CSV table of C-alpha atoms in Angstrom, one decimal:
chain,number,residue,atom,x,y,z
A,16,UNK,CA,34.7,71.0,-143.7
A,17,UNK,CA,33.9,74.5,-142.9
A,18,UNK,CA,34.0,73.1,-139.2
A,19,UNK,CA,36.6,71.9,-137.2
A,20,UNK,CA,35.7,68.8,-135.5
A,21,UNK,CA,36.3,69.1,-131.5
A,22,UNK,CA,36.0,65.5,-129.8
A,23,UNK,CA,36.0,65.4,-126.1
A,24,UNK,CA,37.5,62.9,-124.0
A,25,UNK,CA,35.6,61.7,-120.7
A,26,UNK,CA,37.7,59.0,-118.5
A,27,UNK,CA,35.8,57.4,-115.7
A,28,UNK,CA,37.7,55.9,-113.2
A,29,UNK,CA,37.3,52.0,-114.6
A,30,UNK,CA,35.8,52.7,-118.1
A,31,UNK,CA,36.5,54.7,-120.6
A,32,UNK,CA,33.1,56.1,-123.3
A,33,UNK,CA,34.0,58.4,-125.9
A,34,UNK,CA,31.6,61.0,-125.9
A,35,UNK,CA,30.6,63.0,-129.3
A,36,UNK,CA,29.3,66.7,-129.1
A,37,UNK,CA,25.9,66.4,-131.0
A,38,UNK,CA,25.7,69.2,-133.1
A,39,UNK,CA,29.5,68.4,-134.3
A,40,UNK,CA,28.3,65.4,-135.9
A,41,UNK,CA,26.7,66.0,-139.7
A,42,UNK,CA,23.2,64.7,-140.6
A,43,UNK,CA,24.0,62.1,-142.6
A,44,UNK,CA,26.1,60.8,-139.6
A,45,UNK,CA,23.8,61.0,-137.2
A,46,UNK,CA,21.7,58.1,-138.4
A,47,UNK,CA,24.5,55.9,-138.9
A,48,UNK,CA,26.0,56.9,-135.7
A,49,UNK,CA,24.8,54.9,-132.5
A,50,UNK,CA,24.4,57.2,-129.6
A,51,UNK,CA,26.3,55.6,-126.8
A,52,UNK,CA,23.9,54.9,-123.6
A,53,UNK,CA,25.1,57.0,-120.9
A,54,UNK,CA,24.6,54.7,-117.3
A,55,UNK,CA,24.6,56.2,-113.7
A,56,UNK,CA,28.0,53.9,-113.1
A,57,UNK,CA,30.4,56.8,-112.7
A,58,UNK,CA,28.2,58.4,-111.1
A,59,UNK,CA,27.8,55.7,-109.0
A,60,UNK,CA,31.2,54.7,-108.2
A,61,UNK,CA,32.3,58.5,-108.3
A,62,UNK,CA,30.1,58.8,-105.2
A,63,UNK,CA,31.3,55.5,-103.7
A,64,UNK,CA,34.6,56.8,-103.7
A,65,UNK,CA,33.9,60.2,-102.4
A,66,UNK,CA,32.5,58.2,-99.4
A,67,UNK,CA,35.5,56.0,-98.8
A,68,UNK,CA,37.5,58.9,-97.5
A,69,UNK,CA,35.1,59.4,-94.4
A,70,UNK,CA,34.9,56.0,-93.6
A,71,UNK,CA,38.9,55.4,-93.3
A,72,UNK,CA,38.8,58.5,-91.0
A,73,UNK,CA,36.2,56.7,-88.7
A,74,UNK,CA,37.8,53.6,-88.5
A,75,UNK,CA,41.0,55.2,-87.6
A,76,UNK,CA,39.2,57.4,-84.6
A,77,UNK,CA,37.3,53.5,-83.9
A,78,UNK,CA,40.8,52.1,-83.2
A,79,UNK,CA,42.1,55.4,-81.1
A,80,UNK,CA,38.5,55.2,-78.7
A,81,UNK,CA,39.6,51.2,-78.3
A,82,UNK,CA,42.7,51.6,-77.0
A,83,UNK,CA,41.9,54.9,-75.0
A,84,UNK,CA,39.4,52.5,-73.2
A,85,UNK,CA,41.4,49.6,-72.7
A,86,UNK,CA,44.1,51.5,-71.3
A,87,UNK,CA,41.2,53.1,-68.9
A,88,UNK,CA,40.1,50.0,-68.0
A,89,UNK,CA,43.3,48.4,-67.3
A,90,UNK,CA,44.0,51.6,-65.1
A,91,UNK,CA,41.0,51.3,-63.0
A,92,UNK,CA,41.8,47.5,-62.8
A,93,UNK,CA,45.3,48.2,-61.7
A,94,UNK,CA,44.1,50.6,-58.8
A,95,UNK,CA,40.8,48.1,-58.0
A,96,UNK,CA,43.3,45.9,-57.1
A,97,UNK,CA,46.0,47.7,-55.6
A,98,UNK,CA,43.1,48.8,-53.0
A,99,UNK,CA,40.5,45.7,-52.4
A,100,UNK,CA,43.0,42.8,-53.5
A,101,UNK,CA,44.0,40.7,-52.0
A,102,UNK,CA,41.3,39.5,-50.5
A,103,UNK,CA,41.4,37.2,-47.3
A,104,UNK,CA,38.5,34.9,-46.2
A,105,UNK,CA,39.2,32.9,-43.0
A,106,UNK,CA,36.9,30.8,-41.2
A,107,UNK,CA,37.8,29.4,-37.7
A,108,UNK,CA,35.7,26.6,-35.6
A,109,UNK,CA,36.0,27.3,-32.0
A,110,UNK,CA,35.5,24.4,-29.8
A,111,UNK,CA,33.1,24.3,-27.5
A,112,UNK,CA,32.0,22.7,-23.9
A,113,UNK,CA,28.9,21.7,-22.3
A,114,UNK,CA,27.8,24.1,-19.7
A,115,UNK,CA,24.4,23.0,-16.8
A,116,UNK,CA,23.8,25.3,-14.1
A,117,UNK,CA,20.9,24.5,-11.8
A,118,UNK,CA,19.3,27.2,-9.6
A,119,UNK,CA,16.3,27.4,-7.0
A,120,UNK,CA,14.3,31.1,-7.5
A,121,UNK,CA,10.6,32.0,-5.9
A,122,UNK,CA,8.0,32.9,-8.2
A,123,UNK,CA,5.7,36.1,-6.7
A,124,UNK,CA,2.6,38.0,-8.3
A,125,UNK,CA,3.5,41.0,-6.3
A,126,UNK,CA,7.1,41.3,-7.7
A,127,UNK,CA,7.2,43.4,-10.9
A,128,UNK,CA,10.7,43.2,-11.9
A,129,UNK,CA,13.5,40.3,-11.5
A,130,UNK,CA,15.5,39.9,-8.4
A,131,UNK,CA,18.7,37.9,-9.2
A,132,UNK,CA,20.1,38.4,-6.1
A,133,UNK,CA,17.3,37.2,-3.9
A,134,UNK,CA,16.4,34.9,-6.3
A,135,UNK,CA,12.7,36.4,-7.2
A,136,UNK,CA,10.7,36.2,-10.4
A,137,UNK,CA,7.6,37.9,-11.2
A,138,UNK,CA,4.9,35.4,-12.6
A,139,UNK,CA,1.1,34.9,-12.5
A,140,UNK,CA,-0.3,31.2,-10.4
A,141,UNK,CA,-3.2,30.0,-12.6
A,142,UNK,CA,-5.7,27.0,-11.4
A,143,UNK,CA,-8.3,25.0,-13.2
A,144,UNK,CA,-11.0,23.0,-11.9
A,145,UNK,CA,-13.4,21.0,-14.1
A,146,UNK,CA,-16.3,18.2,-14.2
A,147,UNK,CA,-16.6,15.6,-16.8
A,148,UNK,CA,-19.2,12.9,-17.2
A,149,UNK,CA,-20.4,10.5,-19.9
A,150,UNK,CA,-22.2,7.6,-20.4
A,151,UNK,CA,-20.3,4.7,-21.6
A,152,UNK,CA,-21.8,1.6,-23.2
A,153,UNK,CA,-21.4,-2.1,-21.0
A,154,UNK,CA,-19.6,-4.5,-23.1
A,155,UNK,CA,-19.4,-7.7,-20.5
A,156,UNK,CA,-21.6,-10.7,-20.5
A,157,UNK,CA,-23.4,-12.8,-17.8
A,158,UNK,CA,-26.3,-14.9,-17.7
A,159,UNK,CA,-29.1,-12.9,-16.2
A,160,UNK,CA,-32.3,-14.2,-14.1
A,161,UNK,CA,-35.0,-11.9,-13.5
A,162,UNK,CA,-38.5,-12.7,-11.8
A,163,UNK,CA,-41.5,-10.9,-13.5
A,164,UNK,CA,-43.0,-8.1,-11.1
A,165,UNK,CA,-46.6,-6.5,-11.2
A,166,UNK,CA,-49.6,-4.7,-8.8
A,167,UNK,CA,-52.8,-6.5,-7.8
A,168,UNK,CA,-55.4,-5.4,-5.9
A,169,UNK,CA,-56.5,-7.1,-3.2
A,170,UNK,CA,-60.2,-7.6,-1.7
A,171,UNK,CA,-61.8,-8.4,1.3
A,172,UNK,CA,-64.9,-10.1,1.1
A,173,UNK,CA,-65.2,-11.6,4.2
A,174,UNK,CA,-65.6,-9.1,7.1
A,175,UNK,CA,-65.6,-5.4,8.0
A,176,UNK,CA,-62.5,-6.7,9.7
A,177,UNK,CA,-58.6,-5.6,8.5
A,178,UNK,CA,-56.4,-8.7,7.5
A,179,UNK,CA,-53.1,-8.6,7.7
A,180,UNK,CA,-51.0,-10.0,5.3
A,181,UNK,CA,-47.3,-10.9,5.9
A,182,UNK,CA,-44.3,-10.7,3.6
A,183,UNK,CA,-44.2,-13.5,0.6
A,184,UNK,CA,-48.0,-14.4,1.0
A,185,UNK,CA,-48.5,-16.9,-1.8
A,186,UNK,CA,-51.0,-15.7,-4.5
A,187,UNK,CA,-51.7,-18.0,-7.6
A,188,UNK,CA,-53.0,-17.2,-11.1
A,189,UNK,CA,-55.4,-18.2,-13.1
A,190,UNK,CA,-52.5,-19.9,-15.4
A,191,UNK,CA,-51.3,-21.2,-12.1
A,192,UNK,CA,-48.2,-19.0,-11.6
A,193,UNK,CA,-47.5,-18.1,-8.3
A,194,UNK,CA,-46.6,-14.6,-7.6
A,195,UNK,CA,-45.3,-13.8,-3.8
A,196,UNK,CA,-46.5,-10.1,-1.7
A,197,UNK,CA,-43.4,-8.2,-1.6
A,198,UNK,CA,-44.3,-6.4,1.8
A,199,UNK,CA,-46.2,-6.7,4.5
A,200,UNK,CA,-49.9,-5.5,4.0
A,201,UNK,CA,-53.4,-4.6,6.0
A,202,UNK,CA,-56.2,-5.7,3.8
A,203,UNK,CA,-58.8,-2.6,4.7
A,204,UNK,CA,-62.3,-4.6,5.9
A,205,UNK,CA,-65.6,-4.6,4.3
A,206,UNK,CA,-67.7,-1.1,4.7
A,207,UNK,CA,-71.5,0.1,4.4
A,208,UNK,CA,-71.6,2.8,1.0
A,209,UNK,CA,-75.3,4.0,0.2
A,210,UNK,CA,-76.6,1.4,2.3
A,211,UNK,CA,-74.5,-1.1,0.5
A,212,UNK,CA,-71.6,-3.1,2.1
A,213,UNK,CA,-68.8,-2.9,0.1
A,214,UNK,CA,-65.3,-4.7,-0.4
A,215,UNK,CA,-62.3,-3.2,1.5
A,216,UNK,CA,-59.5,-3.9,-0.7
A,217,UNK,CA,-55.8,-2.6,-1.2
A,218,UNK,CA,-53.0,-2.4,-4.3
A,219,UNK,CA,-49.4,-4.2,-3.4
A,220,UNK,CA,-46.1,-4.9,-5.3
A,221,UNK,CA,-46.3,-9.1,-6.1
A,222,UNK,CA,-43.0,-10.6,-7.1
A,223,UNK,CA,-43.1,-14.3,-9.2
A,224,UNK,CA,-41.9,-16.8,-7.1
A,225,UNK,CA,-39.6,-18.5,-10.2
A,226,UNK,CA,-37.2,-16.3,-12.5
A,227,UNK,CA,-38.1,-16.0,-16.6
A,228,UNK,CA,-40.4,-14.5,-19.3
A,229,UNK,CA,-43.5,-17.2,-18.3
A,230,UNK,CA,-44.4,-15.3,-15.3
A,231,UNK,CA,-44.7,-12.4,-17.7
A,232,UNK,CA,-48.6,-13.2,-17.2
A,233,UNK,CA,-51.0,-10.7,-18.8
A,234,UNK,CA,-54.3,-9.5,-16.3
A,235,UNK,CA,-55.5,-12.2,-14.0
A,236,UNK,CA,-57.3,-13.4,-10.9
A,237,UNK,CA,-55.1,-14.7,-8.1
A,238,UNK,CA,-56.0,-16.5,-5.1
A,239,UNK,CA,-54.4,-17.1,-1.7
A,240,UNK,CA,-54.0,-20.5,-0.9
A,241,UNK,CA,-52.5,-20.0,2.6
A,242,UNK,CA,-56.6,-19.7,2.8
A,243,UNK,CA,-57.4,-23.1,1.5
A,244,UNK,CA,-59.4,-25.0,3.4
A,245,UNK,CA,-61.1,-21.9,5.6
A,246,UNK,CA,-64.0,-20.2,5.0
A,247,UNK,CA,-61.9,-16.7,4.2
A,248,UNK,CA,-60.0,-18.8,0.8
A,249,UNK,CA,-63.4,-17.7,-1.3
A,250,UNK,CA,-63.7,-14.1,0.1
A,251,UNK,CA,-59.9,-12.8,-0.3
A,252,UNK,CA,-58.7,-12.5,-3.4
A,253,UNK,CA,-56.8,-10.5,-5.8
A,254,UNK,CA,-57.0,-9.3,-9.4
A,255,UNK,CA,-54.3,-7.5,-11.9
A,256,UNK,CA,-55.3,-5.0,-14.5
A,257,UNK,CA,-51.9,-4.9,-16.4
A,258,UNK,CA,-49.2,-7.6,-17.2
A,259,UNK,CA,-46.7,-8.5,-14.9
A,260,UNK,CA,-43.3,-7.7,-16.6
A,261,UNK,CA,-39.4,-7.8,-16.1
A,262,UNK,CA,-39.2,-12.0,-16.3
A,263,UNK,CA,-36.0,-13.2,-17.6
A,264,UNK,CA,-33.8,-15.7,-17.8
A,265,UNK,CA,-30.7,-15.8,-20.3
A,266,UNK,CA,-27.6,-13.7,-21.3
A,267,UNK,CA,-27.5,-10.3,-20.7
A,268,UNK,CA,-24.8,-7.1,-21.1
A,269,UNK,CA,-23.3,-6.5,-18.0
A,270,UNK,CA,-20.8,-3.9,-16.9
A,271,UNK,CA,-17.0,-5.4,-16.9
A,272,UNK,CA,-14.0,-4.2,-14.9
A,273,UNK,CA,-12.5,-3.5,-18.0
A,274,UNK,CA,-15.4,-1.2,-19.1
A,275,UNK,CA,-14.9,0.8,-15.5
A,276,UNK,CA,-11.2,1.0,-16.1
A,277,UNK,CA,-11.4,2.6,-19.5
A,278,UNK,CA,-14.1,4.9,-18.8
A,279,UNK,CA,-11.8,6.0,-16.1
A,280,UNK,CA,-9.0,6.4,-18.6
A,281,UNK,CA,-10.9,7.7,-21.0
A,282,UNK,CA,-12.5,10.6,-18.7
A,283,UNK,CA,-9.2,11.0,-17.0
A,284,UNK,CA,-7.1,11.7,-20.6
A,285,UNK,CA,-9.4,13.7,-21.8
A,286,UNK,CA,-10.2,16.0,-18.9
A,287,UNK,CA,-6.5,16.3,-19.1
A,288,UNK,CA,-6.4,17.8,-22.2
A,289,UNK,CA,-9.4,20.2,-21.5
A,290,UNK,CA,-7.1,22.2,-19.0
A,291,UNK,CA,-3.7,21.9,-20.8
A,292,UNK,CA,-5.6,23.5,-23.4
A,293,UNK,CA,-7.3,26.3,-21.1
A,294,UNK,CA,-3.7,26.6,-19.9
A,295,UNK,CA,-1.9,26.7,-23.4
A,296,UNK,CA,-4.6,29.3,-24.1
A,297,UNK,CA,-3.4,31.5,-21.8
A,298,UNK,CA,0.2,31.2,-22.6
A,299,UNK,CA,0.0,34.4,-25.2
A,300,UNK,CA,2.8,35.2,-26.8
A,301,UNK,CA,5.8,36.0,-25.0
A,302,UNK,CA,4.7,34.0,-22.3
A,303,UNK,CA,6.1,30.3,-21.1
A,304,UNK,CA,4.1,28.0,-18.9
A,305,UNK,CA,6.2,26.3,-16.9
A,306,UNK,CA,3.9,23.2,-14.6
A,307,UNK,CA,4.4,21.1,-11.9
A,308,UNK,CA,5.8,17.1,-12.4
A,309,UNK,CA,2.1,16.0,-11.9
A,310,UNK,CA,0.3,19.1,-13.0
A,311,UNK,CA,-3.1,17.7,-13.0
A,312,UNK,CA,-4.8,15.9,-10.0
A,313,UNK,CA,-7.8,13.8,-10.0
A,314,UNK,CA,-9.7,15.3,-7.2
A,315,UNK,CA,-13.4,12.5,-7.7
A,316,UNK,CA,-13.8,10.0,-10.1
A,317,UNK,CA,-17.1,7.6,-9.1
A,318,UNK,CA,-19.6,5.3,-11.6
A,319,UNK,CA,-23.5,4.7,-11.1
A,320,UNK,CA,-22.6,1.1,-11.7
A,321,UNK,CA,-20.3,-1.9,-10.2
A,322,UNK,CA,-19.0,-4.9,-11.6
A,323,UNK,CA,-20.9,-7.3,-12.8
A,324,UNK,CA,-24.0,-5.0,-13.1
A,325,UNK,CA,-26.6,-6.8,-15.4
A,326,UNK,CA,-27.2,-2.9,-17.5
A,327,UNK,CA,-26.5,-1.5,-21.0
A,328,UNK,CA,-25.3,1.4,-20.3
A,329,UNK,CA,-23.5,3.7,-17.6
A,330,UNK,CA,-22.1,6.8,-16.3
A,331,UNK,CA,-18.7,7.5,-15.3
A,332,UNK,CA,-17.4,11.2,-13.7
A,333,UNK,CA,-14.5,12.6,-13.3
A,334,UNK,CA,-13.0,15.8,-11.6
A,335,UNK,CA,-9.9,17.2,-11.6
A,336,UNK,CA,-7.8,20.1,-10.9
A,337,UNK,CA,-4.6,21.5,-12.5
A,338,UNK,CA,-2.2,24.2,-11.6
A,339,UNK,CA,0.4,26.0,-13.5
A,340,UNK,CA,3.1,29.3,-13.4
A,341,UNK,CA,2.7,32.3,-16.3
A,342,UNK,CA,6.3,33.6,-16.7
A,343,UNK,CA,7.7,36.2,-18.7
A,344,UNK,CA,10.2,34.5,-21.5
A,345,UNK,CA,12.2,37.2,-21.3
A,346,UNK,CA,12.5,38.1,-17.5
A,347,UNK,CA,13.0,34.1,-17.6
A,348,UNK,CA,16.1,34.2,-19.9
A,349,UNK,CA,18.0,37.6,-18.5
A,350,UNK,CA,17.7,36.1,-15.2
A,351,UNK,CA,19.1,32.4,-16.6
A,352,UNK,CA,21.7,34.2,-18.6
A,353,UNK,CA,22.7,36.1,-15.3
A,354,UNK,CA,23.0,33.0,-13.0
A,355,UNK,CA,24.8,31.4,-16.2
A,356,UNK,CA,27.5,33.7,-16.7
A,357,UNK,CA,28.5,33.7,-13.3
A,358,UNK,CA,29.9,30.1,-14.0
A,359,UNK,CA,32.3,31.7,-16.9
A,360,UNK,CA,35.8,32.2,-16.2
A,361,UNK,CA,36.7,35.6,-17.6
A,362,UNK,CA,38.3,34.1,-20.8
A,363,UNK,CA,34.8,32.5,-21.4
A,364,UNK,CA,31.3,33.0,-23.5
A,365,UNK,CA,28.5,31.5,-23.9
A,366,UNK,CA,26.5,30.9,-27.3
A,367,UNK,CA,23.2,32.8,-26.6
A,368,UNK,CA,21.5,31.0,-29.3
A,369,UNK,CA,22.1,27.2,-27.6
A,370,UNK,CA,20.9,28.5,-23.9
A,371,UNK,CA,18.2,25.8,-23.2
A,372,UNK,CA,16.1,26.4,-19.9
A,373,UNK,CA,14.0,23.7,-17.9
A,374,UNK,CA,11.8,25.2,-15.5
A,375,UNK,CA,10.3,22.4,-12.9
A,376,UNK,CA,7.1,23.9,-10.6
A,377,UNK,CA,8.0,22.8,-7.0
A,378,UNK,CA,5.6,23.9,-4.2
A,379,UNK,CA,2.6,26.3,-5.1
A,380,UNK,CA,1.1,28.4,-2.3
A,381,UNK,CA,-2.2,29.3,-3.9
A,382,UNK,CA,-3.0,31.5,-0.9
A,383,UNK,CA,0.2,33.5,-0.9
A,384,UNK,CA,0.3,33.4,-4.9
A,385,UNK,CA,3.7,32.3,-4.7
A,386,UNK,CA,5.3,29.0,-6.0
A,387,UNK,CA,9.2,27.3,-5.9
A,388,UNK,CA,10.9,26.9,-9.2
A,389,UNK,CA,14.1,24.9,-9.9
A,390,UNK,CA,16.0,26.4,-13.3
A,391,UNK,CA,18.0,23.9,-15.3
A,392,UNK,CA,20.2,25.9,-17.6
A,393,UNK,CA,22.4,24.3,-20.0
A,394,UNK,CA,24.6,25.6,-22.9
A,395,UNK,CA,27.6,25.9,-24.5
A,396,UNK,CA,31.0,27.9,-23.8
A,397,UNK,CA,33.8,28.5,-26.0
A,398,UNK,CA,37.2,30.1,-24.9
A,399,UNK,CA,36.9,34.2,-26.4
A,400,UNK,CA,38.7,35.2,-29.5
A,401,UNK,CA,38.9,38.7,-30.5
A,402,UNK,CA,38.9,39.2,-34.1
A,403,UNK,CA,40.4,42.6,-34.4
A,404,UNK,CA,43.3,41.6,-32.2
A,405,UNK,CA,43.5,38.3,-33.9
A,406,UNK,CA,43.7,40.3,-37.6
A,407,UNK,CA,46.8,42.7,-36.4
A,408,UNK,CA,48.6,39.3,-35.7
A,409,UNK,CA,47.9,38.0,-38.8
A,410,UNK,CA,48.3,40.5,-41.5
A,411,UNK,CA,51.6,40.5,-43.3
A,412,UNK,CA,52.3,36.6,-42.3
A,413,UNK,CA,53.0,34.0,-45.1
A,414,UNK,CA,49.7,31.9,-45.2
A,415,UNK,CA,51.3,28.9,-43.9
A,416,UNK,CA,52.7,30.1,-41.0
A,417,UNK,CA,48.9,31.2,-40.7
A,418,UNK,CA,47.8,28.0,-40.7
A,419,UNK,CA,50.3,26.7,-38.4
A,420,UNK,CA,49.5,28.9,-36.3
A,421,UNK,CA,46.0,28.2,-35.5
A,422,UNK,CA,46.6,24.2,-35.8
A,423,UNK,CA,48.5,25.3,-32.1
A,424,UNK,CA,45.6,27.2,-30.5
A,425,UNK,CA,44.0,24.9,-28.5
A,426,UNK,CA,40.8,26.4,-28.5
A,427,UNK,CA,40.5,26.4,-32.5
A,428,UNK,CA,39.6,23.0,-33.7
A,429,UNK,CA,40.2,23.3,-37.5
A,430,UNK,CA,40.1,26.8,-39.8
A,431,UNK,CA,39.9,27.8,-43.5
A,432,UNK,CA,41.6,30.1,-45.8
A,433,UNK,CA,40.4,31.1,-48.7
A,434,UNK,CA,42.9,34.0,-50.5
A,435,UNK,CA,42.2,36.0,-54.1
A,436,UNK,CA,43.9,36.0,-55.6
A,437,UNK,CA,45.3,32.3,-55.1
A,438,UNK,CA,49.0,32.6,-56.0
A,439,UNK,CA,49.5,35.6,-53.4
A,440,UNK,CA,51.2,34.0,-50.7
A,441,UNK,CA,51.5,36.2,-47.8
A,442,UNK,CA,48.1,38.2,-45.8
A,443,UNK,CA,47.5,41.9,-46.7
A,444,UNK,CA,48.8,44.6,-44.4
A,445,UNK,CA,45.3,46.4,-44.5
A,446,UNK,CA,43.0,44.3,-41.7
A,447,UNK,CA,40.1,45.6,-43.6
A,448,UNK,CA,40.7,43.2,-46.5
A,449,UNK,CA,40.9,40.2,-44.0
A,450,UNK,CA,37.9,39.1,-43.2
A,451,UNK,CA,37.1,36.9,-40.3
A,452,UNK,CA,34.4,34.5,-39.4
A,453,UNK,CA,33.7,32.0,-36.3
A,454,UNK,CA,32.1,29.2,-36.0
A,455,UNK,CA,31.2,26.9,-33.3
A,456,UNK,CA,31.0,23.0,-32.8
């Protein structure tokens, strides 16, 4: 050959192709000669393992940030703890006694402020009159007998003479139904008209002699038979332009006891309620209303009807009057509290929150605008227990002497401990990490 041949190797790092310079190779090789495909593999795992050096870097700074941090956060653990632990949580129930204090104070309008040591309360005397009536239905029974009633008009016919007629003067229908004069009447006598003599004659109340509806006669012609037999029986009569009415005889409503009584009640309930109301109105907010034992007095109560009244229907009234105190709720509890804590021994307190306070209305002067008031105060007391001084005794001490400790304070009647964490057995030095709570029985 006129040319040397010059072959050059190419490893890749997992497989080995043999590449062949091209223009070293003759023709009449070329065609027999298979050109070897050339793939992006080393290429591809050339790159991969330039990129593997990086990544071993990264992990190894990974691992170095991990344990810088956890050796942070162990630090800041360690001094969290050595500054807020342990922590202490005690609870203690204090026992407790029943406290009542009663006291008599004067209630003024002119006094504006309070006066514990003359006993004076500023407070506002407020009245309330009012009327109630209603009609109420009858509900009792009775067996009711009416006679029929009516007007006639009576003549005279016989003379220019007046006759007298006397009470119960008999007159008789045309039916036959006798009908008596409710009064006594003067029948007017005959008189002279254009030259005419005309009948006197006069109208009168006639009541039927016999109860029920068959008097209830329509218009008729009635003669007096106290005349029979004289000459006057055909010249006095009578005559009726209407029907008698009101004849009865049968069972009718009537008005009970028991329908007086519970009108009564009724009115008197509710007339009740009309002023609480007007009073509880009044009582804005802020305010108490404190009232007399019988706060409300029925002043009138009357009916237009009586027992055993044959009607449907009545009417029933009622009046009353009611009186009450305005008080401030505050100037009503500083001045309780005050008269309250004068019954404490210095070792003593009072739960402010279980103060209750009765105010009873004695005597109201409604001209002087003053009024008597009797204060029932109740409450409970417990023996005082500092917590500050109570912490400086307990910190440092083994928790069981703790607890031994307040099992022999009489005025503790059970307490808790709660400590984190648990296995630390003695109270922290610093009183800040104990903390302290009280309740009450």
């Amino acid at each position: 050959m006129a040319m040397d041949k010059k072959i050059f190797d190419i490893i890749p790092p997992k497989r080995l192709h043999i590449f062949v310079k091209e223009e070293a190779v003759p023709e009449i090789l070329k065609k027999n000669i298979e050109k070897p495909e050339i793939t992006e593999e080393p290429v591809i795992e050339i790159a991969h393992k330039e990129r593997m050096l990086p990544r071993t870097k990264f992990v190894l700074k990974k691992k170095t940030i991990f344990f810088v941090v956890l050796a942070v956060v162990l630090l800041a653990g360690t001094v969290s703890a050595y500054f807020f632990l342990p922590i202490v949580k005690i609870e203690i129930w204090l026992k407790t006694d029943n406290l009542n204090v009663k006291q008599d104070i004067e209630i003024n309008k002119e006094t504006k402020a309070i006066d514990a040591l003359n006993h004076i309360l500023p407070g506002r005397i407020i009245i309330e009159e009012q009327t109630l009536s209603k009609e109420f239905k009858a509900s009792g029974k009775v067996v009711k007998e009416e006679k029929a009633v009516g007007t006639i008009r009576i003549f005279n016919d016989y003379s220019t003479s007046s006759q007298p007629l006397v009470a119960d003067t008999r007159f008789v229908s045309d039916e036959g139904k006798l009908f008596r004069l409710v009064e006594k009447t003067v029948v007017p006598g005959q008189s002279m008209e254009k030259g005419k003599l005309v009948s006197g004659f006069i109208d009168a109340l006639v009541r039927a002699d016999v109860a029920g509806p068959d008097y209830n006669i329509g218009a008729s012609t009635f003669s007096i038979p106290g005349f029979a037999g004289t000459s006057r029986y055909t010249f006095f009569y009578a005559k009726s332009s209407s029907a008698m009415t009101g004849g009865f005889k049968g069972e009718s409503l009537a008005i009970s006891p028991e329908d007086l009584e519970n009108a009564k009640k009724s009115l008197i309930n509710e007339i009740k309620e009309n002023i609480n109301s007007v009073f509880e109105n009044k009582a804005l907010s802020g305010l108490i209303l404190a009232q007399e034992k019988n706060p409300i007095v029925i002043i009138n109560e009357s009916s237009n009807a009586k027992p055993g009244q044959a009607i449907d229907t009545f009417i029933y009234d009622v009046k009353a009057k009611g009186r009450a105190i305005l008080l401030s709720e505050q100037d009503l509890k500083e001045i309780s509290e005050i008269y309250f804590t004068k019954e404490l021994t210095e070792d003593q307190k009072f739960l402010s929150e279980s103060i209750k306070i009765n105010p009873l209305v004695g005597a109201i002067d409604e001209s002087l605008n003053t009024a008597k008031l009797s204060l029932d105060i109740s409450g409970k007391i417990y023996k005082d227990l500092e917590t500050r001084f109570v912490k400086d005794q307990l910190k440092g001490r083994p928790v069981q002497e703790v607890e031994k400790s307040f099992s022999e304070l009489s005025q503790i009647s059970k307490a808790k401990i709660k400590i984190i964490p648990s296995f630390i057995k003695n109270l922290p030095q610093d009183i800040n990490k104990i903390e302290l709570k009280l309740n009450f029985d």
